[in-house]
XYZ file of C-alpha atoms in Angstrom:
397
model
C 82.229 103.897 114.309
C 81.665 100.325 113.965
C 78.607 100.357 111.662
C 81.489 102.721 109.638
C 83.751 100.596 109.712
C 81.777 97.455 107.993
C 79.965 99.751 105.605
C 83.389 100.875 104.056
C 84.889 97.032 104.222
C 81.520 95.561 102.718
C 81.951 98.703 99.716
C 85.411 97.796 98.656
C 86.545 100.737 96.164
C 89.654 101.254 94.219
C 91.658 104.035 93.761
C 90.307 107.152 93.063
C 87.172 105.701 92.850
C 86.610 105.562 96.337
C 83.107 107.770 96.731
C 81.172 105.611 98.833
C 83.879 105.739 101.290
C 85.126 109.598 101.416
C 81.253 110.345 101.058
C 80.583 108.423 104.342
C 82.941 109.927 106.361
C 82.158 113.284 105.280
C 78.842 112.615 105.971
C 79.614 111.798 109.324
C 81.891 114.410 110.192
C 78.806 116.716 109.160
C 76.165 115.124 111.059
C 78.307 115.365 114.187
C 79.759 118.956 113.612
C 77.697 120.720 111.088
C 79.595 124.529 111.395
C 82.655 122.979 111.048
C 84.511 123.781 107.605
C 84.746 120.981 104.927
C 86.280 121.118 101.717
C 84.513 117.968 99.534
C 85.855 116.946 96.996
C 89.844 118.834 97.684
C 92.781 119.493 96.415
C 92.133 118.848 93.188
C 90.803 114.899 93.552
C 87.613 113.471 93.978
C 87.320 111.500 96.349
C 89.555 113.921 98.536
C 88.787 115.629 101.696
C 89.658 118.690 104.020
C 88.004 119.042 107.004
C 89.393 122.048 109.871
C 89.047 122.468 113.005
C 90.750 125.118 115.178
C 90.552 126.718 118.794
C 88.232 129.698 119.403
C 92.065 131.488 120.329
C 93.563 129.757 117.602
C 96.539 132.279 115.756
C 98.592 130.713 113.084
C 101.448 132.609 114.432
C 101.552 131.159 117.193
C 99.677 127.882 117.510
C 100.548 124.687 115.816
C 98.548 122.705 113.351
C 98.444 118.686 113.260
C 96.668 116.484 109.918
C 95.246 113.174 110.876
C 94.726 111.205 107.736
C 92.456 108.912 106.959
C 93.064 106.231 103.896
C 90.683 104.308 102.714
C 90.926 102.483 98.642
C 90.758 99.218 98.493
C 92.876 96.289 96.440
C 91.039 95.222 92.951
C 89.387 91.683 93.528
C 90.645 91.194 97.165
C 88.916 93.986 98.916
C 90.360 95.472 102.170
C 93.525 92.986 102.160
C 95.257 95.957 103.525
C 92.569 96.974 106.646
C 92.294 100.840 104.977
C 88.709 100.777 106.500
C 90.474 100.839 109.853
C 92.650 103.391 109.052
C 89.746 104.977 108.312
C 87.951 105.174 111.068
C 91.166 105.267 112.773
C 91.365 108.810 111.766
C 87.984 109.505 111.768
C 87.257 108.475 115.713
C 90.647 110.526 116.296
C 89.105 113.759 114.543
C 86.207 113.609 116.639
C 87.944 112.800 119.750
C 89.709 116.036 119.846
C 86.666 117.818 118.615
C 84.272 116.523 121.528
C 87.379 118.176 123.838
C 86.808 121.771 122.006
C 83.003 121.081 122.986
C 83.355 119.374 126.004
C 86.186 122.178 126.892
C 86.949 125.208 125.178
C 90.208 125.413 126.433
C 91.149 121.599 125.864
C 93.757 123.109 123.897
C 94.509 126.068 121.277
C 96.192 125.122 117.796
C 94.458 123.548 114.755
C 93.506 120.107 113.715
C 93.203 119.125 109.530
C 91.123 115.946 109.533
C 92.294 114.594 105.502
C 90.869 111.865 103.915
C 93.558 110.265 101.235
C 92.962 108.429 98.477
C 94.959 105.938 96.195
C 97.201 105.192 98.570
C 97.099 101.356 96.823
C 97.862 101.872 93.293
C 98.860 105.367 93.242
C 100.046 108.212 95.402
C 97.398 110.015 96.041
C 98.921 112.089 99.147
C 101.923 113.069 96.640
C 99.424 114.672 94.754
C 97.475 116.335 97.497
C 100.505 117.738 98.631
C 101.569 119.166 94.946
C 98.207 120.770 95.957
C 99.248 122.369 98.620
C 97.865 120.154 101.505
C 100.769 119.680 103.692
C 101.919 123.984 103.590
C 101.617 125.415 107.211
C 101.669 122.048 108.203
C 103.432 121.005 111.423
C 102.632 117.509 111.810
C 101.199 114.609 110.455
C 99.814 111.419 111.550
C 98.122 108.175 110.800
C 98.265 104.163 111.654
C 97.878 101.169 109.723
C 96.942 97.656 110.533
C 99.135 94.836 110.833
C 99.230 91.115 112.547
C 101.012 92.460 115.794
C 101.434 95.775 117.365
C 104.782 97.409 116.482
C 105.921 101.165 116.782
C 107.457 101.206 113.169
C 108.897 99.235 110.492
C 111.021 100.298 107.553
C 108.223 101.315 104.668
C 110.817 101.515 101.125
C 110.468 104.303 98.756
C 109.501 103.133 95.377
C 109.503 104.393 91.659
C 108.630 102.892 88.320
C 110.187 102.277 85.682
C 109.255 101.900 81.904
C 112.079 101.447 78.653
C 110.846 100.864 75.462
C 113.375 99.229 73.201
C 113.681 100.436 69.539
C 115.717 98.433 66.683
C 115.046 97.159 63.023
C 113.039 94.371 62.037
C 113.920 91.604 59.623
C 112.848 87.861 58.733
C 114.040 85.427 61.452
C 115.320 82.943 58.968
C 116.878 84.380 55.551
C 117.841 87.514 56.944
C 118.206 87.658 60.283
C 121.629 89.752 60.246
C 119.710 92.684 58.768
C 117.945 92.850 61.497
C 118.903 94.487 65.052
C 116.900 92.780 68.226
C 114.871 94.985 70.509
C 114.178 91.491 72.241
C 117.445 90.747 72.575
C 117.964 94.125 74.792
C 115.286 93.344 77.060
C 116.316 89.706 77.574
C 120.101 91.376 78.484
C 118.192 94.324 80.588
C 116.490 91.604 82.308
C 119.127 89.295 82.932
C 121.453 92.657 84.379
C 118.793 93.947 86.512
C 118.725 90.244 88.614
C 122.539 90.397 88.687
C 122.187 93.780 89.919
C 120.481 92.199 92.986
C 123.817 90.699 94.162
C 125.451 94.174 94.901
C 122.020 95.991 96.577
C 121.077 96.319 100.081
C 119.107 93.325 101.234
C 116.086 95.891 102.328
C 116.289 97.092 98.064
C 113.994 95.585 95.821
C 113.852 95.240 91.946
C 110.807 93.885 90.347
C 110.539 93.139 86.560
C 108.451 92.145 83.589
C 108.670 92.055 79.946
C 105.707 93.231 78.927
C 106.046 92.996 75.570
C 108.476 91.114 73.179
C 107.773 91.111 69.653
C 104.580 90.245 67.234
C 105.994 86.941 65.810
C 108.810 84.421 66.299
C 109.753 84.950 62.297
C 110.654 88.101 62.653
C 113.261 90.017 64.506
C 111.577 92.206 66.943
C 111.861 95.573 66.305
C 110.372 96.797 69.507
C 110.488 95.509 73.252
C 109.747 96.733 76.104
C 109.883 96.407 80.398
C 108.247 97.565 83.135
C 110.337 97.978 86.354
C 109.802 98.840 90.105
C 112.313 99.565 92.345
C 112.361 100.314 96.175
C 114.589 101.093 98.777
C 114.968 102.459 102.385
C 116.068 106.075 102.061
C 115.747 108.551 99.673
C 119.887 108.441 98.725
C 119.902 104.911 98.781
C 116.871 105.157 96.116
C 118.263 107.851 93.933
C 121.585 105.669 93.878
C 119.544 102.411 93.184
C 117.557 104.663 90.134
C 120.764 105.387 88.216
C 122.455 102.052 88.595
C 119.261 100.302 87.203
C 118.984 103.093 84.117
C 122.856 102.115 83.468
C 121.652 98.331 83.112
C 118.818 99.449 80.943
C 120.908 101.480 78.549
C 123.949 99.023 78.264
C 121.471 96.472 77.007
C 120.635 98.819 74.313
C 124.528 99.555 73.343
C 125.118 95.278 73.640
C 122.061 94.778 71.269
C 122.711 97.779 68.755
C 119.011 99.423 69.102
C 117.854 102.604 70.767
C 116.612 102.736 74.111
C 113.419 105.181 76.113
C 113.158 105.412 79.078
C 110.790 107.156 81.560
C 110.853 107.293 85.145
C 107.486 107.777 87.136
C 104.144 107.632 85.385
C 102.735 108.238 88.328
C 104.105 109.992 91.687
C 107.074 108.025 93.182
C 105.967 107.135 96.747
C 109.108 108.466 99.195
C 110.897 105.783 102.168
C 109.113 106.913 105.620
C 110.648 108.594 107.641
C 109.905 108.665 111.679
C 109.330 110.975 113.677
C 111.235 109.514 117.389
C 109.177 111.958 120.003
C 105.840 111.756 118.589
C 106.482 108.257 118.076
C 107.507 107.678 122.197
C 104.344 109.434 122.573
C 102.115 106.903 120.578
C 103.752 103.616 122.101
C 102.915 106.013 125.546
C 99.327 105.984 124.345
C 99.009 102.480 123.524
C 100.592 100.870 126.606
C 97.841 102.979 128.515
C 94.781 100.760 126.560
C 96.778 97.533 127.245
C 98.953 97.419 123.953
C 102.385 97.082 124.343
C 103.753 97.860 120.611
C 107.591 96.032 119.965
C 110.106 98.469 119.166
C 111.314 99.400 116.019
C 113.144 97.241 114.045
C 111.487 94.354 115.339
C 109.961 93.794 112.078
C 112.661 92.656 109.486
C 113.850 95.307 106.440
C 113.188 92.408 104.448
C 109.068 92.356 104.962
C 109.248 96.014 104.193
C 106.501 97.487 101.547
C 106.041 100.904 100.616
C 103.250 104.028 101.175
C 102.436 107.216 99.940
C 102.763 108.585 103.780
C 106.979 108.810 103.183
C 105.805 111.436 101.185
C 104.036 113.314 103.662
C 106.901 112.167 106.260
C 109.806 114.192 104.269
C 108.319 117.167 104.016
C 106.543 117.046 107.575
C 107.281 115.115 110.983
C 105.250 112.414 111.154
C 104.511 109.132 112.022
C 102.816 105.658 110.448
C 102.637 103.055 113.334
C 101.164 99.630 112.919
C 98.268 97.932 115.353
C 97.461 94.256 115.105
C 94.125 93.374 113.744
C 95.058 90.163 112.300
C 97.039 86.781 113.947
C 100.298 86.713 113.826
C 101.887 86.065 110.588
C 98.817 86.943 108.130
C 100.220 88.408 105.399
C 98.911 91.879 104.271
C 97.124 92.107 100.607
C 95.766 88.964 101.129
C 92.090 87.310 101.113
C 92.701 86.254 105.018
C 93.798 89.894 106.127
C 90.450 90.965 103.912
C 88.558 89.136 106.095
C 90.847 90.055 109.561
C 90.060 93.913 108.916
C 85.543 92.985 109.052
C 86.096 91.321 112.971
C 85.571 92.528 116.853
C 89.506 92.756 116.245
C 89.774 95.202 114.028
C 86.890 97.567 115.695
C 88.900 97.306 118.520
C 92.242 98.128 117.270
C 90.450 100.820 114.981
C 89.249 102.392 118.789
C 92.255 102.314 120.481
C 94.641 103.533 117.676
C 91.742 106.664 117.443
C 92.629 107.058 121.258
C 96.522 106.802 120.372
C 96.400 109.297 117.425
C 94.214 111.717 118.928
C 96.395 111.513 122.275
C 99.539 112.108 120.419
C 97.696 114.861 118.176
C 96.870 116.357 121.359
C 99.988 115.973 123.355
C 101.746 118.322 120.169
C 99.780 121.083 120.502
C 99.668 121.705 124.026
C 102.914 120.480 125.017
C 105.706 123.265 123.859
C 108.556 121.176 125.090
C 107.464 117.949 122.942
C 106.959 120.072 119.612
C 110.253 121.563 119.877
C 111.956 118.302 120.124
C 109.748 117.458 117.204
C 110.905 119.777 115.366
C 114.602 119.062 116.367
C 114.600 115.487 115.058
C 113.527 116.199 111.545
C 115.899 118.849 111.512
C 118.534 116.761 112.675
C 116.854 113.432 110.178
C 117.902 116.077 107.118
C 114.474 118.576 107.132
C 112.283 119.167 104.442
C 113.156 117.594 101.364
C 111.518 119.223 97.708
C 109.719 115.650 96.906
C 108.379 117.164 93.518
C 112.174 117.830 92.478
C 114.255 115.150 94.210
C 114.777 113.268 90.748
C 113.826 115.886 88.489
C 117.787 115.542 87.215
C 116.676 111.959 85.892
């Protein structure tokens, strides 16, 4: 696990081009099981991964079925300044945890494990895609950890969406005829300036972040085209759907004030969804921890404010789940950063990569033997709203 764990740090990849990493693990799930079932590349991706393991009794009518994902792209020129090689092996020591107990013990439990590996988690979101593919159907659960600078049970992780509008008016010389002209520029200068006086009137958790990326060819001529590119986050999926419309208002007023045309397109690529927590499987993680000598903090401990996103909110509103964090890191080291680069290659981060395997694979194990704790599972996503259609949530936009 350790010698795993270094390999994928030392072979930083980005997304989607993450094949020394995906191939590594697969490898290694082969070497250790080689009957077991593994789908390489999946879903449609890659560097994506299935790999299943089930009970000799195992009936999907009547047993449950847990994913364990593994992430594992990297940031371009920083590396692992988010610790994904831990959540790698995280997921990976997890997987084989449960399937030394089928070994070990036949009747460890009955029910089915999907090990997944994820990519583009950084830059894109990959698990949107996987699950456009399908991954997350007869699904029950889902789980996975991430490193941080202390250990704490959950934080708030933001949905976010991007943004792009392209402003369209007429060009015209600068100087002798200027009031022919109609100023894309001047739109995205008024965009821009509405969008940070839109900040005043959002939660303080909401985030709005801006650029003009382009403004015009020459300063002697009145631009004809502009254009921004936007990101927006926020903590639930309401609050975010509010927070898209207000900031497509702002866009299109510009356009009206400056007399030109205005495009604009939400979501490139796959929106990444808030998180949302799973409370019983989540009791049973901090259980898990305190029993290796980790005592998480409670939720909310960590400030809205610090909040970032992930792909996993994704996976979390269509599935319970849960995305805890473990402390690799001193306290304070900021994430996507040189210093937390270096924080996830230490005896730290091997051990933290150990005992969140222990904590997911105990928690993985607890739901499928334990009737009692998958009903109230079940219960609290109910009762948190249920499965919301991802794919379609702002197909209206």
């Amino acid at each position: 696990m350790t010698a795993i764990l270094k390999a994928i740090h030392a072979h930083p990849e980005t997304a989607y081009e993450e094949y020394f990493a995906s191939r590594t693990l697969v490898d290694a799930v082969r070497e250790a099981y080689p009957n077991l079932r593994i789908e390489y590349p999946a879903f449609g991706l890659d560097t994506a991964f299935k790999v299943e393991l089930t009970s000799a009794d195992y009936d999907p009518a009547t047993h449950r079925t847990i994913a364990i994902l593994s992430e594992y792209d990297a940031l371009p020129g920083i590396g692992h300044g988010c610790g994904h090689n831990v959540i790698a092996v995280s997921g990976l020591g997890a997987f084989f945890a449960l399937a030394d107990a089928l070994v070990t013990g036949p009747e460890a439990f009955s029910g089915r494990v999907l090990y997944y590996g994820t990519p583009a988690e950084e830059s894109d979101a990959g698990k949107e895609l996987m699950a456009r593919a399908g991954a997350f159907e007869r699904v029950d659960a889902a789980i996975m950890v991430h490193p941080y600078f202390i250990d704490v049970a959950d934080q708030a992780w933001l949905g976010r969406r991007e943004c792009r509008v392209t402003y369209t008016g007429v060009s015209a010389h600068a100087s002798s005829h200027p009031f022919m002209g109609r100023n894309a520029l001047d739109a995205a200068n008024l965009a821009y300036q509405g969008l940070g006086l839109l900040r005043q009137q959002i939660p303080g958790s909401d985030r709005i972040h801006a650029i003009i990326d382009h403004g015009g060819d020459a300063p002697n001529l009145i631009p004809a085209t502009a254009s921004l590119h936007i990101n927006i986050r926020s903590k639930h999926a309401p609050t975010l759907r509010a927070l898209s419309r207000r900031v497509e208002e702002v866009l299109r007023g510009a356009a009206l004030m400056a007399g030109v045309s205005a495009e604009v397109t939400w979501d490139s690529s796959p929106m990444t969804m808030p998180v949302r927590t799973n409370r019983p499987l989540l009791k049973r993680w901090v259980s898990a921890q305190r029993s290796v000598g980790r005592h998480p903090y409670p939720p909310g401990t960590v400030s809205d404010t610090l909040a970032a996103s992930t792909d996993f909110g994704n996976v979390s509103l269509r599935v319970p789940g849960i995305h805890p964090l473990i402390q690799i890191a001193p306290e304070g080291t900021g994430m996507h950063t040189v210093e937390f680069a270096h924080c996830a290659d230490t005896p730290a981060a091997v051990d933290a990569a150990l005992d969140a395997a222990f904590g997911l694979a105990s928690v993985a194990l607890d739901f499928l033997v334990d009737d009692e704790l998958a009903h109230a599972v079940r219960a609290d996503f109910e009762a948190s709203g249920g499965a919301v259609d991802v794919e379609g949530y702002f197909s209206d936009m």
